Amino acid sequence: MNQKKDTQTQAVNRIKEKADSFRANVSTVMVGKGRTIDLVFITLLCEGHALIEDVPGVGKTLLAKATARSLDCTFKRVQCTPDLLPSDVVGIQFFNQKTSEFEFRPGPILANIVLVDEINRAMPRTQSCLLESMQEQQVTVDLKTVPLPRPFMLMATQNPIELEGTFPLPEAQLDRFLVKVNIGYPSPEEEAAVLSRFQLSNPLDQLQSIMGTAELLELQTICRRIFIENSVRGYIVAINSNTRNHRDIKLGTSTRCALALQSASQAMAGIQGRNYVLPDDVKALAAPVLSHRIILKTEARLRGRTEEAVIEDILSSVPVPAE
Amino acid sequence: MNQARQRDILFLAIAGAEACWIVTALLLLDVKAVEGSLPILWLLSFYPLALIIGKAFRYLPMSRSPLFFLNWTLWFVWCLALAKHHTAPFEDLLEPAWLYSFASGIFQVSSLSSHQLILVCSTLLWWLGGRLLRLRFDFSTSLTEFQFGVAILLILFFFETQWDLNLPGLVPITMAFFVFSFAGTAITHAREGAGWLSGPFRSRWMILLIVTLLLILVGGMLIGALVKPDLLRLILSVFTTLWNTFWYLLFAVLSFIVNLFSSDEPMKPPIMPSMPPVPAGPPEWTKIFRIPEWVRRLGGIVMMIMWSILILAALWSVSSQIIHWLRQRFDSMNDIEVEPMSGAFLDDLLHLFKGLFLLASRFFRFLLRPFRNKRELRAASHEISSIRTVYRRMMDWAASAGCPRDAAQTPHEYLQSLARWLPEAGQDFALITNHYVLVRYGDCLLNRDILDQIKTTWEKLRQVKPASRGKA
């Protein structure tokens, strides 16, 4: 039993090493955003998808590109516009006149990492074509189902300020994003460091990959085996069910959200080199995992309440499983 | 009162409480099952004897297995002594008649005999005596013993009332049981430094007590309402029928197996008037060509292995041909990509054998589990409860001194509050908290040295007087 635990500990230490390398690598282009980078790595470990939401110019697209560069895998980008069609994303069946047969031409979704830039500018039907790929990791074109390559991660960005000509993401779509990442403005020192680094050349071009897809798949398997004690699991359920009864929340979180919080907590423990989950992990990830999945009541919004503040309120009311 | 004295008293209290319901059960069995022929005092002697011998064994420099064997050998010897005294007290010890009589009593099938009861009860009492040595004398143990004893006594009293047995001395035995149990519970509770009315778990213990009493009462009422003498007679008759059927089937199977081994003499065919005379056996010289039995058996095994290999080879060949045919079919189709699967059948076969082997090894591990992991599990649960107790006491102590934990705080968040509240003890708080977290959430075990270190740290910490400080 001890030998098994030692093996598990060694495996978890590999996750920590890779997380440190990933953070160091991406930090060369994203200065002072360690927590944001960790959230992206957690999303990778959980086979999830990340929604990066912030004002223009803080590095949303850069973060996605740096993530793709850090992994030795295929990367595609979709720039969303109102005239973007589902077939532009998933691919088309076209008639090849040379062979006189229909052939499938894959769209940009068939890549390991897909950046869907400004996702809320795409029409709802184009947004909806991502649902199948995000949940079931496959696309269906003309009755033909094509599995997506593994690992598959979709990173979508959206701008919360400029709402003209945009289509808000539906709840079903939002629920499929593991985390919502807010990058935020850098501090003056960090901004100065960015200016210095980007003065001569773009450091993104010099980024090296730190691991391949096979290794990432292996880390994902290890991550799923991280021990989570029953009472911690109960804590996750309690937080989840509290969102359904809170006075400021119109729509609470789903069971998929509880699953997401559990796997994200396991990944959080993994990147800290621990082979068990703590309530601290759950608390730390509650806001990124839950905030985009709840809908506040109008009166709460009018009072100036935010999703993060409500989640903080829930966390301060749910008892932590301890003696 | 010092620790050793407290331990002795607890020992006596738990042993006394157990002895009370054991005596009641033996009295009931004696009167109802064997009409007063059970040597109760002799049987009771097994309980303290197992205890004394178990205690003495702790000083012997021997490993577990020889001690286990020696322990049960002594039980056997004492059981034989009881059998001799019970069966033929005045006969010579070397006379085997008493042994035959005892053995035949044990294997008696028609009805329950005192010898069978002696064997079963002595085994149980010997085990109970040994178990007493391994008990941890704390509040939960004494409470469990009390609950278990009450339940057993209630069942016994119920049967006693239903059968109108009028057992002697039930009232003093019951009173003694309650005295022993309450003494043990009170001492363990005082020993653990928490009061029923002042501790933080007051409501929990009260609920526990009330629920326990309610369960016992409701259970008693249900049993009283449902179980009637007729039903008991029916159940007993069913048990008797099952017992007889079991022995009948066992004998039938045994006789069938015995019949399989036919005697060496060949069966003489019946002589029919019209049949020609039976030819004589083969000449003597042909015996040198006879194959010995062991060679025939070995040949059978070799043949079985060969047939198995042939069947597997045939399966392999057929599968290969099917796969080859499928590949040919798929090759002719355009949109199908055929993945080369060389050695896939062998891999699957090996996988199957590996799975079977794992299943068998799991089964045997499950069978051997009681002998292997019991001690480790007991030690582990003790360590886990110890570190959790230390952490709980630290929280109580800090709360009473002005730094209570908020229910929504994680242990690490609370650690920060504690470190701000009493910076000079920050490392001690961190040591206890980190190990508590490891055990509580990590399913990890601590070794004895760390546990001792934590206990020492806690003892040091509780000496600190933080009363003058404000709330963190």
Coordinates of C-alpha atoms in Angstrom, one line a residue, chain A residues 5 101 227 229 231-232 276-280 283 315-316 318-323, chain B residues 334 388 391-392 395 405 407-410 412-413 436-438 440-444:
Chain A
K5 CA 1.3 5.7 -2.4
E101 CA -16.5 11.5 -54.5
F227 CA -7.3 11.2 -3.7
E229 CA -11.7 12.5 0.8
S231 CA -16.0 15.0 3.4
V232 CA -14.2 17.2 0.9
Y276 CA -4.8 14.6 -2.0
V277 CA -7.3 17.5 -2.2
L278 CA -7.8 20.1 0.5
P279 CA -10.8 22.3 1.2
D280 CA -8.4 25.2 0.4
K283 CA -12.2 27.4 -2.0
L315 CA -18.0 30.2 0.9
S316 CA -18.2 32.1 4.1
V318 CA -20.7 26.7 4.1
P319 CA -18.9 24.9 7.0
V320 CA -15.6 23.4 6.1
P321 CA -15.3 19.7 7.0
A322 CA -12.9 19.7 9.9
E323 CA -13.1 18.6 13.6
Chain B
N334 CA -12.4 2.9 -49.7
R388 CA -7.7 14.2 15.4
Y391 CA -6.3 18.9 16.9
R392 CA -9.8 19.0 18.4
M395 CA -9.2 24.1 18.8
R405 CA -12.3 28.8 14.6
A407 CA -16.9 27.0 10.8
A408 CA -16.1 28.2 7.2
Q409 CA -12.4 28.4 7.9
T410 CA -10.1 25.7 6.5
H412 CA -4.8 26.4 7.0
E413 CA -6.8 29.6 7.2
Y436 CA -3.7 16.9 11.0
V437 CA -4.4 17.9 7.4
L438 CA -2.3 15.1 6.1
R440 CA -7.7 14.1 7.8
Y441 CA -7.7 14.7 4.0
G442 CA -4.8 12.8 2.7
D443 CA -5.6 9.3 3.9
C444 CA -2.0 9.1 5.2

